[in-house]
Amino acid sequence: MTAIIAADRLTIRFGAVTAVSDVSFEVAKGEIFGFLGPNGSGKTTIIKALCGLLTPSEGTGRILGMDIRKDAAEIRRHVGYMSQKFGLYEDLTVAENLAFYAGVYGLDGERAEERTHEVQKLTGIEPYMKRRAGQLSGGWKQRLALACAIIHSPEVLFLDEPTAGIDPVARRALWDLLFQLSGQGVTFFVTTHYMDEAERCGRVGYIYLSKLIAIGTVAELQKLPEANPAGTSRVQIDTANPSAMLDTVRGMAGVREATIFGRSIHALAETDGLGALRAKLPQARVETIEPSLEDVFVTLTYQIMEASR
Amino acid sequence: MRGLFRGLVPVCRKEFLHIVRDPGTLFFALLIPILQLFLFGFAVDTNVRQIPTVVLDESQTQESRRLLESFAGSDVFALRSYATSPEGLYETIRSGKARAGIRIPFDYARRLQDGTTATVLVLVDGSDSTVAGQAMSTSTGVALKESLVRVLPDGTLPIEVRPSVLYNPATRSANFFVPGLIAILLQVMIILLIALSLVREREHGTLEQLTMTPVAPLGLMVGKMIPYGVLAFGELCAILTVMRVVFLVPIHGSVFLLLALSAPFLLTVLGVGLVISTRAHTQAEAFQLAMGTILPSVFLSGYIFLIENMPLFFRGISQLIPATYYIEILRGIILRGAGMGELWVQALVLTLMGCAAILVAARLFVKQGAA
Ligand SMILES: Nc1ncnc2c1ncn2[C@@H]1O[C@H](COP(=O)(O)OP(=O)(O)O)[C@@H](O)[C@H]1O
Ligand SMILES: [Mg+2]
């Protein structure tokens, strides 16, 4: 596979703070790559480095074959970016915002008109063209931000927490748009801290404390040996009152983690102890299951916290 | 070359839109300097005339009355009240009813006739040094003139100095202060507007978005400068009109040259505003930094204190302040009718300062990375 985005041992320091530590990954054409991590884990910093806005302290990266250290200006012409804060001018109308970004990306009159028409149709923002951006609802603002970010038909799109603070319907509509674009060959790099959003991505990277801890498809991650330590099983305990039982389960010998998941408890327990567990909870139904993505990341995070202790 | 200023046109167009979308800010930005011009223009009158004066004439003779007439004729002293005792004289000054006092002793006329020195006491309230200085020199002048007239047989003075003030014949302080005020008012308005405009983008996150586009730092900076430069020119024209029509300050030189040589100053203050905007993270911070530029520009630019009278250190500092050069240009053209021949150095220095400020701002901006 020819990588559209490639990070090679990227390390970025701000003075004494290491914001990104030794991160490597590749993203193929048309892929939607999800980047999951808590606040302050280094997601935005990686995007800035890949767009050539920050020079990495160590390591390097390539976008569409161009070196992020040398070709920053050229990279920016082929890359779209939607920031956490959307980057819209609220006192300008939707049309003026689009025209501004078309101008900034150097589209000439005819091409600008053509592209404006295309992104209008794609995002469905046509009826709002004359409205001030500040008067749009959150969902429409976000679509306008996307429209601005793709006005120059970029081959790569970086979306930094695109759905933060958006209602579920708008979130789904945005994801539908992303899939549509990815079908046209656009490569995506999407950061998020929503687990369900990560699950929509073709491949997911999990970054924690500035290190990339795991990377792969959802199925690959669920089978990671680190997430399924030898001799343990992931079980779902269905019971009438899970919250009342949680402490009991947590206190049992052989139970490593337990948490409430909807109307049941998910636990990581030693396989040998499963019989004893079932015996102690006669009213509950105990089944072994595949770990969810959240289970995987929680287990990995615990292991790191333990190792660093 | 085009790449260096990439994005200039769309940024410039967008910035104009911001300005017209916010007519309230525009209105105040243009109105406030004019109001301040009225306020300061009328308040600052350093010409000392008609100092309220109290008189104690113990002599009560023809000679003493002649001397008092001389004082009154100088236009500096206004003989307002008469005291009957030395205590009364002091009290009137202490209470602030008079700022000067003249005491002519009992023996004034007798001593004049005897040919011994007659002493006249002039008391001056020193709390305002300009008033005090003017009162002292005028009273010395009056005494000198009266003495000479008495000494000389036919009463004609051998030498008469007729001071004639060039360029500002009425020595009206408005003529001197209003041109300087233009520099200060324009500077504050421009630095604030452009610095706030960039910091607002930083706060709203649009700056971060912009840095991810191919916009070049110089394209962004110059694109933002053009609309505010245009605004500043409009304001300058308005201020000049008020100066001419309301304060009756004539413009002796070429108005066209005045406008042309204002461009390098506007360039410099726009650049300073941009540098400030790269240092400030919030609008409040930008506001404080912009206000910080006012004091040196008022006190060290020659606007109030003559640069020639400053200690060497401050004289050096004054040469680093853009307003110093612009005030020289303004006073030169407005008061003396100076031309390009006399003012090209100032214009050149300002142009260089302006370019340097813009380059520094662009560099700081790149160094910062995004937001
Ligand atoms: N310009 C900067 N100067 C200093 N520290 C920074 C800067 N930008 C980010 N950081 C630090 O780097 C770390 C990662 O930040 P960021 O990439 O924004 O995280 P995320 O986007 O995952 O929330 C944080 O600890 C943050 O404080
Ligand atoms: Mg972030």
XYZ file of C-alpha atoms and ligand atoms in Angstrom:
708
model
C 0.000 0.000 0.000
C 1.217 3.500 -0.735
C 0.679 5.525 2.373
C -1.112 8.859 1.978
C -0.251 9.842 5.538
C 2.854 8.464 7.182
C 4.304 9.364 10.558
C 7.752 8.012 11.248
C 8.865 8.073 14.899
C 7.400 11.547 15.413
C 8.403 13.227 18.639
C 7.304 16.762 19.480
C 8.427 18.610 22.564
C 7.380 22.003 23.906
C 10.255 22.866 26.187
C 10.202 20.219 28.895
C 6.780 18.878 27.880
C 6.736 15.989 25.436
C 3.417 16.304 23.634
C 4.015 13.474 21.169
C 6.424 10.657 21.812
C 7.798 8.315 19.141
C 4.580 7.943 17.130
C 4.573 5.973 13.863
C 1.648 4.966 11.661
C 0.471 4.918 8.074
C -2.883 5.650 6.489
C -3.804 4.335 3.052
C -5.783 6.072 0.327
C -9.504 6.340 0.983
C -9.154 5.119 4.541
C -10.907 6.714 7.518
C -8.349 6.595 10.275
C -9.640 7.340 13.739
C -7.367 8.771 16.380
C -8.700 8.264 19.856
C -7.280 9.677 23.033
C -8.171 11.692 26.107
C -7.736 15.471 26.248
C -4.126 16.583 26.210
C -2.840 13.305 24.822
C -1.302 14.974 21.771
C -3.886 14.528 18.990
C -4.025 18.143 17.848
C -0.254 18.428 18.053
C 0.194 15.465 15.694
C -2.185 17.037 13.169
C -0.303 20.328 13.316
C 2.989 18.560 12.770
C 1.617 16.549 9.842
C 0.361 19.762 8.215
C 3.820 21.275 8.601
C 2.743 23.844 11.172
C 5.066 22.511 13.852
C 8.504 21.136 13.183
C 8.917 17.788 14.894
C 11.682 17.565 17.476
C 12.551 14.118 16.134
C 11.325 11.815 13.421
C 9.488 12.856 10.316
C 6.365 12.309 8.295
C 5.086 12.320 4.756
C 1.786 13.481 3.317
C 1.059 12.376 -0.272
C 4.759 11.609 -0.517
C 5.812 15.115 0.543
C 8.139 15.662 3.472
C 6.426 17.532 6.310
C 9.679 19.219 7.236
C 10.411 20.587 3.763
C 7.190 20.851 1.776
C 4.854 22.392 4.358
C 3.570 25.061 1.973
C 2.805 22.557 -0.784
C 1.194 20.141 1.662
C -1.255 22.763 2.855
C -2.590 23.188 -0.654
C -3.568 19.502 -0.839
C -4.817 19.057 2.684
C -8.073 20.145 4.294
C -8.274 20.871 7.981
C -11.236 21.396 10.244
C -10.203 22.677 13.627
C -11.779 21.891 16.971
C -13.204 25.405 16.995
C -14.541 25.234 13.416
C -12.740 28.411 12.300
C -15.770 30.176 10.886
C -16.281 33.942 10.737
C -19.562 34.336 12.550
C -20.261 37.854 11.303
C -19.897 36.770 7.678
C -22.587 34.900 5.788
C -22.275 31.276 4.760
C -21.565 32.378 1.181
C -18.917 34.856 2.330
C -17.197 32.236 4.457
C -17.065 29.865 1.499
C -15.835 32.622 -0.807
C -13.132 33.560 1.667
C -11.750 30.048 1.963
C -11.993 29.573 -1.806
C -9.911 32.748 -2.185
C -7.422 31.729 0.455
C -6.861 28.417 -1.329
C -6.258 30.332 -4.530
C -9.258 29.108 -6.544
C -9.945 31.460 -9.441
C -13.428 32.810 -10.135
C -14.780 30.015 -12.301
C -13.323 27.186 -10.267
C -14.470 28.832 -7.038
C -18.009 29.024 -8.336
C -17.986 25.425 -9.475
C -16.600 24.153 -6.174
C -18.952 26.306 -4.097
C -21.814 24.766 -5.996
C -20.483 21.254 -5.392
C -19.918 21.637 -1.652
C -23.305 23.321 -1.288
C -24.953 20.292 -2.804
C -22.862 17.839 -0.839
C -23.512 19.428 2.539
C -27.044 20.641 1.761
C -26.226 24.133 3.013
C -27.775 25.885 -0.025
C -30.842 27.262 1.804
C -28.626 29.041 4.329
C -26.179 30.764 1.974
C -27.287 34.280 2.960
C -27.410 33.628 6.676
C -24.664 34.749 9.046
C -22.551 31.808 10.168
C -23.103 32.829 13.773
C -26.845 32.277 13.425
C -26.525 28.638 12.313
C -27.175 25.742 14.679
C -24.216 23.662 15.846
C -24.850 20.972 13.259
C -25.017 23.418 10.378
C -21.953 25.275 11.569
C -20.087 22.037 11.491
C -21.273 21.278 7.966
C -20.239 24.731 6.856
C -16.837 24.168 8.458
C -16.561 20.921 6.508
C -17.651 22.677 3.319
C -14.928 25.297 3.856
C -12.344 22.614 4.571
C -13.059 20.772 1.306
C -13.607 23.774 -0.967
C -10.232 23.183 -2.654
C -10.930 19.448 -3.200
C -8.191 18.192 -0.876
C -7.026 14.605 -1.141
C -6.495 14.398 2.604
C -8.737 15.742 5.351
C -7.768 16.236 8.963
C -10.761 16.609 11.251
C -9.970 17.541 14.846
C -12.815 16.398 17.100
C -15.380 17.297 14.447
C -18.426 16.229 16.423
C -17.696 17.694 19.838
C -20.883 19.230 21.202
C -23.122 18.218 18.284
C -26.456 16.443 18.622
C -26.616 12.756 17.586
C -28.618 13.366 14.416
C -26.108 15.924 13.168
C -23.290 13.593 14.147
C -24.701 10.806 12.080
C -25.301 13.157 9.145
C -21.671 14.231 9.311
C -20.442 10.660 9.346
C -22.597 9.899 6.315
C -20.845 12.773 4.570
C -17.427 11.477 5.545
C -18.228 8.017 4.182
C -19.452 9.585 0.956
C -16.218 11.533 0.559
C -14.070 8.573 1.474
C -15.882 6.637 -1.242
C -14.591 9.280 -3.650
C -11.043 8.520 -2.550
C -10.505 11.195 0.115
C -8.311 9.998 2.968
C -9.399 10.941 6.491
C -7.634 11.454 9.752
C -10.272 12.013 12.433
C -9.579 12.585 16.104
C -12.242 11.943 18.664
C -12.784 10.924 22.204
C -16.087 9.236 21.480
C -15.727 5.465 21.515
C -18.686 4.836 19.206
C -17.195 7.202 16.679
C -13.902 5.366 16.762
C -15.797 2.172 16.013
C -17.029 3.645 12.725
C -13.466 4.144 11.516
C -11.738 1.622 9.324
C -8.707 1.679 11.547
C -8.144 3.192 14.940
C -5.103 4.429 16.801
C -5.217 4.923 20.556
C -2.968 7.594 21.990
C -2.445 7.931 25.703
C 0.016 10.222 27.502
C 1.507 11.207 24.117
C 2.306 7.623 23.127
C 0.519 5.605 20.443
C -0.451 2.508 22.396
C -2.454 0.480 19.928
C -3.361 0.636 16.277
C -5.437 -1.583 13.986
C -8.948 -2.371 12.806
C -11.584 -2.755 15.492
C -11.486 -6.536 15.073
C -7.691 -6.574 15.347
C -7.778 -4.475 18.477
C -10.367 -6.730 20.083
C -7.978 -9.663 19.596
C -4.891 -7.865 20.878
C -3.038 -10.126 23.324
C -2.463 -7.141 25.670
C -6.214 -6.615 25.860
C -6.872 -10.312 26.450
C -4.160 -11.371 28.900
C -3.423 -15.100 28.874
C -5.572 -17.051 31.278
C -8.321 -14.420 31.449
C -11.775 -14.154 29.917
C -13.991 -11.228 29.199
C -17.445 -11.912 30.624
C -20.795 -10.233 30.619
C -22.844 -10.679 33.790
C -26.573 -10.113 33.319
C -28.418 -9.490 36.533
C -31.495 -7.698 37.797
C -29.559 -4.976 39.621
C -26.042 -4.570 38.188
C -25.108 -1.496 40.208
C -25.836 -3.290 43.487
C -23.700 -6.226 42.426
C -20.742 -4.277 41.018
C -18.840 -4.033 44.315
C -19.350 -7.719 45.019
C -17.950 -8.632 41.622
C -15.012 -6.256 42.008
C -14.178 -7.811 45.389
C -14.074 -11.370 44.098
C -10.771 -13.184 43.794
C -9.654 -13.459 40.169
C -11.632 -10.450 38.891
C -9.238 -7.870 37.389
C -11.655 -5.234 36.144
C -15.383 -4.768 36.322
C -17.590 -2.010 35.043
C -21.245 -1.397 34.294
C -22.252 -1.625 30.675
C -25.878 -0.721 30.145
C -27.936 -3.254 32.153
C -25.060 -5.655 32.726
C -21.561 -5.866 34.141
C -18.489 -6.392 31.972
C -15.593 -8.019 33.786
C -12.136 -9.320 33.016
C -11.754 -12.435 35.104
C -9.266 -15.283 35.356
C -10.561 -18.153 33.282
C -9.829 -20.633 36.127
C -12.038 -18.656 38.460
C -15.049 -18.555 36.137
C -16.649 -21.603 37.737
C -16.371 -20.068 41.182
C -17.785 -16.785 39.836
C -20.826 -18.526 38.411
C -21.334 -20.436 41.663
C -21.241 -17.244 43.708
C -23.787 -15.461 41.515
C -26.547 -18.018 41.100
C -29.199 -15.573 39.872
C -26.962 -13.972 37.246
C -26.235 -15.140 33.718
C -22.499 -15.162 32.988
C -21.321 -15.382 29.358
C -17.926 -14.961 27.782
C -17.840 -12.173 25.188
C -15.478 -10.290 22.817
C -14.084 -7.165 24.439
C -15.592 -3.888 23.226
C -13.276 -1.201 21.951
C -13.698 0.575 25.246
C -12.740 -2.589 27.121
C -9.590 -2.820 25.039
C -8.548 0.762 25.680
C -9.358 0.624 29.381
C -7.321 -2.555 29.822
C -4.389 -1.030 27.915
C -4.602 2.164 29.945
C -4.584 0.221 33.248
C -1.526 -1.695 32.123
C 0.323 1.536 31.384
C -0.711 3.098 34.654
C 0.467 0.003 36.457
C 3.765 -0.153 34.578
C 4.511 3.496 35.306
C 3.778 3.091 38.989
C 6.976 37.420 -4.928
C 3.310 36.512 -5.271
C 3.849 33.588 -2.948
C 5.230 35.920 -0.301
C 1.893 37.731 -0.109
C -0.351 34.748 -0.800
C -3.883 35.254 0.476
C -3.633 39.042 0.636
C -6.691 39.762 -1.504
C -9.208 37.466 0.208
C -7.970 38.495 3.662
C -8.274 42.161 2.734
C -11.782 41.698 1.318
C -12.907 39.746 4.369
C -11.497 42.368 6.726
C -13.498 45.086 4.971
C -16.592 42.946 5.512
C -15.836 42.674 9.237
C -15.569 46.443 9.415
C -18.870 47.161 7.678
C -20.643 44.382 9.595
C -19.847 46.107 12.838
C -20.960 49.707 12.316
C -21.018 50.377 16.063
C -17.311 49.744 16.452
C -16.594 51.662 13.263
C -18.579 54.641 14.468
C -16.822 54.805 17.823
C -13.420 54.166 16.314
C -13.890 57.189 14.061
C -15.759 59.397 16.501
C -13.674 59.036 19.624
C -10.482 60.579 18.206
C -12.518 63.556 16.983
C -14.095 63.999 20.403
C -10.687 63.775 22.008
C -9.387 66.353 19.594
C -12.094 68.758 20.770
C -11.438 67.927 24.387
C -7.657 68.261 24.375
C -7.570 70.947 21.739
C -9.619 73.286 23.890
C -8.169 72.231 27.215
C -4.516 72.675 26.321
C -3.819 76.393 26.199
C -0.395 77.106 27.576
C -0.350 80.794 26.723
C -0.262 82.722 29.953
C -2.388 85.812 29.878
C -4.379 87.737 32.464
C -2.915 86.227 35.623
C -5.288 87.267 38.445
C -3.256 89.647 40.547
C -3.790 91.337 43.897
C -2.272 94.737 44.586
C -1.173 96.436 47.825
C -0.341 100.026 46.990
C 1.009 101.588 50.197
C 2.504 104.479 48.313
C -0.705 105.767 46.718
C 1.168 108.233 44.542
C 1.192 109.183 40.909
C 4.421 107.189 40.488
C 2.975 104.050 41.987
C -0.142 104.276 39.820
C 2.049 104.722 36.750
C 3.923 101.511 37.623
C 0.672 99.584 38.113
C -0.565 100.781 34.734
C 2.602 99.395 33.258
C 1.893 96.018 34.841
C -1.704 96.043 33.659
C -0.625 97.061 30.147
C 1.519 93.948 29.781
C -1.607 91.761 29.329
C 0.076 89.175 31.551
C -1.211 90.620 34.818
C -4.869 91.343 35.435
C -5.124 93.596 38.475
C -8.237 92.138 40.017
C -8.276 93.068 43.669
C -6.699 95.468 46.092
C -5.456 94.539 49.529
C -5.137 96.930 52.441
C -2.488 95.112 54.433
C 0.422 92.741 53.745
C -1.561 89.977 55.502
C -4.481 90.599 53.159
C -2.117 90.344 50.175
C -0.734 86.964 51.273
C -4.172 85.667 52.175
C -5.597 86.463 48.735
C -2.826 84.462 47.079
C -3.015 81.590 49.551
C -6.761 81.261 49.045
C -6.206 80.982 45.303
C -8.155 84.133 44.443
C -4.990 85.591 42.937
C -1.870 83.922 41.576
C 0.356 86.949 41.855
C 0.663 89.900 44.201
C 2.318 93.316 43.800
C 3.314 95.336 46.844
C 4.499 98.904 46.404
C 5.993 100.248 49.685
C 5.320 103.650 51.404
C 8.623 105.078 50.340
C 8.379 104.178 46.658
C 7.888 107.680 45.267
C 10.341 109.234 47.755
C 13.122 106.807 46.895
C 12.582 107.401 43.196
C 13.021 111.112 43.733
C 16.085 110.601 45.993
C 17.702 108.434 43.400
C 18.020 105.496 45.812
C 16.702 102.117 44.726
C 12.994 101.696 45.131
C 11.918 98.154 45.949
C 8.739 96.639 44.620
C 7.723 93.219 45.841
C 6.175 90.805 43.305
C 4.835 87.583 44.810
C 4.146 84.658 42.532
C 2.290 81.437 43.255
C 4.764 78.806 42.051
C 2.379 75.886 41.858
C 2.114 76.281 38.097
C 5.613 76.704 36.758
C 4.559 78.170 33.426
C 2.496 80.863 35.116
C 5.259 81.600 37.602
C 7.914 81.845 34.902
C 5.819 84.167 32.802
C 4.982 86.385 35.814
C 8.632 86.685 36.851
C 9.988 87.568 33.454
C 7.237 90.047 32.739
C 7.656 91.842 36.057
C 11.411 92.089 35.515
C 10.703 93.501 32.086
C 8.278 96.075 33.453
C 10.756 97.226 36.127
C 13.591 97.458 33.644
C 11.592 99.498 31.211
C 10.328 101.873 33.911
C 13.854 102.374 35.258
C 15.293 103.135 31.832
C 12.598 105.643 31.067
C 13.443 107.447 34.271
C 17.199 107.380 33.744
C 17.241 108.465 30.137
C 16.882 112.245 29.786
C 14.448 112.456 26.874
C 12.678 109.189 27.644
C 13.551 107.403 24.394
C 15.055 103.932 24.621
C 18.328 103.379 22.812
C 17.438 99.801 21.913
C 14.050 98.383 21.416
C 13.608 94.665 20.877
C 10.579 93.859 18.840
C 10.118 90.107 19.101
C 8.268 88.723 16.111
C 7.267 85.090 16.230
C 7.567 83.311 12.931
C 5.267 80.490 11.749
C 2.864 80.841 14.632
C 2.582 84.622 14.899
C -0.089 84.737 17.567
C 1.823 82.033 19.503
C -1.471 80.251 19.764
C -0.922 76.992 21.565
C -3.594 75.272 19.459
C -1.334 75.711 16.453
C 1.446 73.959 18.283
C -0.465 71.237 20.100
C -3.165 70.178 17.675
C -0.765 68.913 14.977
C 1.015 66.799 17.608
C -2.284 65.552 18.906
C -3.115 64.170 15.459
C -0.179 61.781 15.708
C -1.200 60.543 19.150
C -4.889 60.091 18.291
C -4.194 58.266 15.028
C -1.661 56.022 16.693
C -3.979 54.896 19.486
C -6.876 54.265 17.133
C -4.886 52.238 14.609
C -2.876 50.137 17.023
C -6.016 49.197 18.900
C -8.093 48.347 15.845
C -5.568 46.146 14.100
C -4.279 44.422 17.227
C -7.801 43.602 18.375
C -8.717 42.314 14.926
C -5.917 39.750 14.954
C -6.336 38.764 18.579
C -10.061 38.271 18.010
C -9.174 35.726 15.328
C -6.869 34.004 17.758
C -9.610 33.843 20.388
C -12.219 32.519 17.944
C -9.888 29.880 16.518
C -10.083 31.243 12.983
C -6.387 32.096 13.137
C -5.539 28.469 13.784
C -7.663 27.520 10.798
C -5.936 30.158 8.659
C -2.464 28.918 9.517
C -3.454 25.552 8.060
C -4.223 27.187 4.711
C -1.637 28.354 2.166
C -1.998 31.982 3.359
C 1.481 33.471 3.764
C 2.193 35.405 6.977
C 2.840 38.564 4.973
C -0.350 38.035 2.977
C -2.310 37.862 6.209
C -0.581 40.859 7.799
C -0.653 43.171 4.809
C -4.175 42.047 3.935
C -5.274 43.168 7.365
C -3.322 46.417 7.197
C -4.936 47.727 4.035
C -8.508 48.169 5.351
C -7.322 49.745 8.593
C -4.911 51.954 6.651
C -7.818 53.198 4.530
C -9.834 53.824 7.671
C -6.945 55.746 9.183
C -6.684 57.983 6.125
C -10.364 58.824 6.366
C -9.903 59.658 10.020
C -6.856 61.781 9.263
C -8.849 63.813 6.739
C -11.634 64.302 9.273
C -9.187 65.400 11.970
C -7.434 67.834 9.619
C -10.793 69.338 8.709
C -11.702 69.853 12.362
C -8.278 71.330 13.038
C -8.673 73.786 10.164
C -12.317 74.708 10.692
C -12.727 74.544 14.461
C -9.287 75.367 15.800
C -8.482 77.688 12.905
C -5.019 76.221 12.502
C -3.898 77.068 8.980
C -1.957 74.500 6.964
C 0.980 76.413 5.522
C 2.416 73.577 3.466
C 0.949 71.189 0.938
C -1.991 69.126 2.162
C -1.137 66.529 -0.443
C 2.383 66.166 0.945
C 0.930 65.928 4.446
C -1.284 63.024 3.411
C 1.537 61.369 1.475
C 3.975 61.586 4.384
C 1.313 60.257 6.744
C 1.484 56.916 4.931
C 4.856 55.867 6.390
C 3.631 56.691 9.901
C 0.426 54.707 9.414
C 2.534 51.834 8.076
C 4.637 51.925 11.235
C 1.781 52.026 13.726
C -0.046 49.287 11.825
C 3.134 47.237 12.097
C 3.420 47.975 15.821
C -0.218 46.895 16.223
C 0.595 43.610 14.510
C 3.623 43.017 16.714
C 1.423 43.635 19.752
C -1.152 41.184 18.432
C 1.440 38.421 18.248
C 2.304 39.028 21.916
C -1.257 39.152 23.235
C -3.462 36.149 23.798
C -6.654 37.946 24.775
C -8.300 41.158 23.677
C -7.787 42.564 27.179
C -4.056 41.925 26.919
C -3.922 43.557 23.496
C -5.781 46.557 24.880
C -3.289 46.977 27.715
C -0.293 46.679 25.435
C -1.781 49.215 23.026
C -2.400 51.635 25.896
C 1.202 51.100 26.994
C 2.412 52.757 23.800
C 0.594 55.996 24.613
C 2.718 57.332 27.472
C 6.096 57.310 25.713
C 4.464 58.724 22.592
C 2.983 61.605 24.559
C 5.944 62.490 26.751
C 9.006 61.517 24.733
C 7.961 62.452 21.214
C 8.282 66.212 21.556
C 4.512 66.491 21.723
C 4.625 68.137 25.146
C 8.275 68.485 26.146
C 10.916 69.782 23.798
C 13.267 66.975 22.851
C 16.228 69.398 22.973
C 15.625 69.909 26.705
C 15.535 66.223 27.581
C 18.383 64.357 29.299
C 20.561 62.520 26.788
C 19.076 59.122 27.627
C 15.503 60.216 26.912
C 16.638 62.067 23.820
C 17.954 58.713 22.582
C 14.665 57.004 23.393
C 12.692 59.694 21.607
C 14.517 58.817 18.405
C 13.050 55.304 18.607
C 9.471 56.521 18.846
C 7.607 56.756 15.528
C 5.417 59.633 16.769
C 8.558 61.783 17.169
C 9.117 61.757 13.415
C 5.482 62.150 12.480
C 5.068 65.119 14.823
C 8.064 66.724 13.128
C 6.408 66.111 9.766
C 3.044 67.446 10.939
C 4.441 70.577 12.573
C 6.824 71.097 9.706
C 4.134 71.097 7.058
C 1.296 72.666 9.034
C 3.206 75.395 10.900
C 6.227 76.117 8.733
C 5.120 75.058 5.292
C 8.079 72.679 5.067
C 8.496 70.566 1.955
C 9.936 67.181 1.066
C 13.434 68.694 1.092
C 13.293 69.202 4.869
C 11.274 66.147 5.773
C 12.645 63.289 3.718
C 14.759 61.992 6.599
C 11.719 61.627 8.857
C 9.770 59.963 6.052
C 12.612 57.550 5.361
C 13.066 56.636 9.032
C 9.338 55.962 9.386
C 9.269 53.823 6.233
C 12.172 51.735 7.510
C 10.582 51.412 10.955
C 7.306 50.337 9.363
C 8.879 47.657 7.189
C 10.904 46.407 10.162
C 7.783 46.200 12.350
C 5.896 44.204 9.722
C 8.772 41.802 9.186
C 9.177 41.338 12.942
C 5.437 40.689 13.286
C 5.498 38.154 10.448
C 8.491 36.407 12.006
C 6.969 36.262 15.480
C 3.816 34.955 13.897
C 5.610 32.124 12.097
C 7.650 31.255 15.185
C 4.541 30.908 17.307
C 3.223 28.192 15.042
C -0.506 28.376 15.260
C -2.455 29.979 18.021
N 2.100 25.447 21.845
C 2.248 24.644 22.922
N 3.131 24.967 23.886
C 3.285 24.173 24.974
N 2.606 23.038 25.195
C 1.692 22.661 24.271
C 1.461 23.444 23.089
N 0.511 22.828 22.355
C 0.161 21.720 23.050
N 0.878 21.614 24.191
C 0.790 20.521 25.172
O 0.908 19.310 24.477
C 0.022 18.347 25.019
C -0.866 17.784 23.923
O -1.801 18.758 23.505
P -2.847 18.515 22.347
O -2.126 17.983 21.158
O -3.603 19.746 22.175
O -3.777 17.390 22.951
P -5.194 16.887 22.433
O -5.465 17.518 21.112
O -5.041 15.418 22.357
O -6.178 17.274 23.471
C -0.765 19.019 26.115
O -0.174 18.673 27.347
C -0.569 20.484 25.842
O -0.566 21.206 27.039
Mg -7.030 18.709 20.659
